[in-house]
Tab-separated table of C-alpha atoms in Angstrom:
chain	number	residue	atom	x	y	z
A	1	MET	CA	14.932	-9.567	16.760
A	2	GLN	CA	13.357	-6.587	17.548
A	3	TRP	CA	9.603	-6.175	17.762
A	4	HIS	CA	7.554	-2.778	17.335
A	5	THR	CA	4.220	-2.156	17.409
A	6	PRO	CA	2.482	-1.428	14.252
A	7	ILE	CA	1.497	2.127	13.350
A	8	GLY	CA	-1.222	3.465	15.139
A	9	TYR	CA	-0.702	1.701	18.310
A	10	LYS	CA	2.057	2.193	21.147
A	11	VAL	CA	2.638	0.501	24.492
A	12	LEU	CA	1.718	2.355	27.655
A	13	ASN	CA	2.157	0.806	31.119
A	14	GLY	CA	3.217	-2.508	29.309
A	15	LYS	CA	-0.176	-2.536	27.612
A	16	ILE	CA	-0.861	-1.941	23.599
A	17	VAL	CA	-2.972	0.910	22.842
A	18	VAL	CA	-4.249	3.104	19.966
A	19	TYR	CA	-1.974	5.826	19.142
A	20	GLU	CA	-4.624	8.868	18.276
A	21	GLU	CA	-2.077	10.506	15.962
A	22	HIS	CA	-1.116	7.426	14.317
A	23	ARG	CA	-4.421	6.008	13.925
A	24	LYS	CA	-5.768	8.833	11.541
A	25	ILE	CA	-2.691	8.244	9.288
A	26	VAL	CA	-4.046	4.300	9.213
A	27	GLU	CA	-7.454	5.110	8.634
A	28	GLN	CA	-6.327	7.799	5.993
A	29	ILE	CA	-4.200	4.629	4.123
A	30	PHE	CA	-7.163	2.733	4.108
A	31	ARG	CA	-9.585	4.997	3.185
A	32	ASP	CA	-7.210	6.559	0.092
A	33	TYR	CA	-6.424	3.011	-0.986
A	34	ASP	CA	-10.230	2.068	-1.372
A	35	SER	CA	-10.624	5.027	-3.201
A	36	GLY	CA	-8.201	4.079	-5.775
A	37	ILE	CA	-4.751	5.737	-4.668
A	38	SER	CA	-1.755	3.691	-5.142
A	39	ALA	CA	0.219	2.423	-2.560
A	40	LEU	CA	3.399	4.014	-4.327
A	41	ARG	CA	1.247	7.680	-4.151
A	42	ILE	CA	-0.067	7.078	-0.697
A	43	ALA	CA	3.891	6.794	0.048
A	44	LYS	CA	4.701	9.793	-1.909
A	45	ASP	CA	2.148	11.738	-0.481
A	46	LEU	CA	2.895	10.840	3.296
A	47	LYS	CA	6.769	11.373	2.446
A	48	ASP	CA	5.990	14.799	0.866
A	49	ARG	CA	3.931	16.187	4.037
A	50	GLY	CA	6.575	14.893	6.260
A	51	ILE	CA	4.800	12.363	7.938
A	52	LYS	CA	6.569	9.825	10.479
A	53	ASN	CA	6.254	5.961	10.093
A	54	ALA	CA	6.506	3.398	13.166
A	55	HIS	CA	10.001	4.171	13.229
A	56	ASP	CA	9.625	7.437	14.361
A	57	ARG	CA	10.984	8.584	10.336
A	58	VAL	CA	9.913	10.183	7.266
A	59	GLY	CA	10.388	6.672	5.395
A	60	TRP	CA	7.575	5.043	3.537
A	61	SER	CA	7.526	3.051	0.805
A	62	HIS	CA	4.705	0.825	-1.018
A	63	ALA	CA	6.244	-2.116	0.403
A	64	SER	CA	5.736	-0.453	3.951
A	65	ILE	CA	1.971	0.746	2.976
A	66	GLY	CA	1.205	-2.867	1.468
A	67	ARG	CA	2.383	-4.123	5.134
A	68	ILE	CA	0.055	-1.654	6.763
A	69	LEU	CA	-2.625	-2.583	4.491
A	70	GLU	CA	-2.398	-6.284	5.036
A	71	ASN	CA	-1.972	-6.025	8.938
A	72	TYR	CA	-5.052	-7.907	10.364
A	73	ASN	CA	-4.468	-6.501	13.946
A	74	TYR	CA	-6.126	-3.395	12.676
A	75	LEU	CA	-9.560	-5.349	12.343
A	76	GLY	CA	-8.796	-6.037	16.315
A	77	THR	CA	-7.626	-8.711	18.261
A	78	GLU	CA	-6.878	-9.764	21.364
A	79	ASP	CA	-3.816	-7.328	21.972
A	80	TYR	CA	-4.840	-4.982	19.365
A	81	GLU	CA	-7.950	-2.810	19.565
A	82	GLN	CA	-9.559	-2.642	16.005
A	83	ILE	CA	-9.093	0.861	14.078
A	84	ILE	CA	-10.212	-0.436	10.530
A	85	ASP	CA	-13.788	-2.064	10.319
A	86	LYS	CA	-14.056	-5.123	8.742
A	87	GLU	CA	-15.940	-3.987	5.442
A	88	LEU	CA	-13.105	-1.522	4.554
A	89	PHE	CA	-10.561	-4.074	5.292
A	90	GLU	CA	-12.090	-6.576	2.869
A	91	ARG	CA	-12.768	-4.191	0.037
A	92	VAL	CA	-8.751	-3.125	0.502
A	93	GLN	CA	-8.083	-7.012	0.494
A	94	LYS	CA	-9.811	-7.339	-2.750
A	95	LYS	CA	-8.232	-4.533	-4.451
A	96	ARG	CA	-4.855	-5.506	-3.628
A	97	GLU	CA	-5.595	-8.953	-4.769
A	98	GLN	CA	-6.802	-7.697	-8.014
A	99	VAL	CA	-3.524	-5.506	-8.591
A	100	ARG	CA	-1.304	-8.485	-7.839
A	101	THR	CA	-3.051	-10.959	-10.617
A	102	ARG	CA	-3.939	-7.987	-12.779
A	103	GLY	CA	-2.130	-9.447	-16.226
A	104	ALA	CA	-1.951	-12.834	-15.106
A	105	GLY	CA	-1.420	-15.524	-17.519
A	106	GLU	CA	0.477	-13.220	-20.053
A	107	SER	CA	4.190	-13.198	-20.104
A	108	THR	CA	5.527	-10.088	-19.513
A	109	ASP	CA	9.168	-8.184	-19.471
A	110	ARG	CA	9.013	-5.218	-17.449
A	111	THR	CA	11.027	-2.270	-16.442
A	112	LYS	CA	10.555	1.012	-14.909
A	113	GLY	CA	10.036	3.866	-16.839
A	114	LYS	CA	6.917	5.629	-18.523
A	115	GLY	CA	4.330	4.518	-20.698
A	116	SER	CA	3.704	0.680	-22.127
A	117	TYR	CA	5.263	-0.591	-24.893
A	118	SER	CA	3.697	-3.318	-27.056
A	119	ALA	CA	6.532	-5.838	-28.036
A	120	GLU	CA	4.974	-5.876	-32.316
A	121	CYS	CA	5.790	-2.259	-32.294
A	122	CYS	CA	6.892	-0.309	-29.423
A	123	ASP	CA	4.556	1.968	-29.632
A	124	VAL	CA	3.622	3.987	-27.049
A	125	GLN	CA	0.001	2.662	-25.366
A	126	SER	CA	-0.136	4.756	-22.148
A	127	ALA	CA	1.809	6.954	-20.049
A	128	ASP	CA	-0.448	9.262	-18.561
A	129	ALA	CA	-0.369	6.987	-15.042
A	130	PRO	CA	2.204	8.736	-12.698
A	131	THR	CA	3.275	4.673	-11.822
A	132	ALA	CA	2.918	3.636	-15.617
A	133	ILE	CA	6.017	0.961	-16.617
A	134	PHE	CA	7.542	-0.378	-19.525
A	135	SER	CA	5.851	-3.627	-20.740
A	136	HIS	CA	6.873	-5.775	-23.538
A	137	THR	CA	4.109	-8.387	-23.826
A	138	VAL	CA	5.298	-11.816	-25.794
A	139	ARG	CA	2.968	-12.880	-28.421
A	140	GLU	CA	3.109	-16.469	-29.998
């Protein structure tokens, strides 16, 4: 198993230290998400700007952004210097939880696409969001 330091850090003389260039990226990711920008949109922006990830590639996804946003090492540990303050980190965690639980309790069938359709009439409900999906809600 290969281990690597999270983006924002590097190993120097056997110690994990903050890598300032990447620290700015991590801080921006947290600020953007906190301001309401989706993980998918953040990933697209980083790709479009040619920003390299922790693997030194321009390869970002909503999943990789999610892993950054949920990485407690950014709060500071015995091995990692703090990059993100606790208040910002906690706000982001609350927003991520809200996104995960949005619509909980409804039975939906979702496939990628633009807009949201009701199973009763299949009229477009919302197609203005760049990350909108088709959604068929089963009503009894």
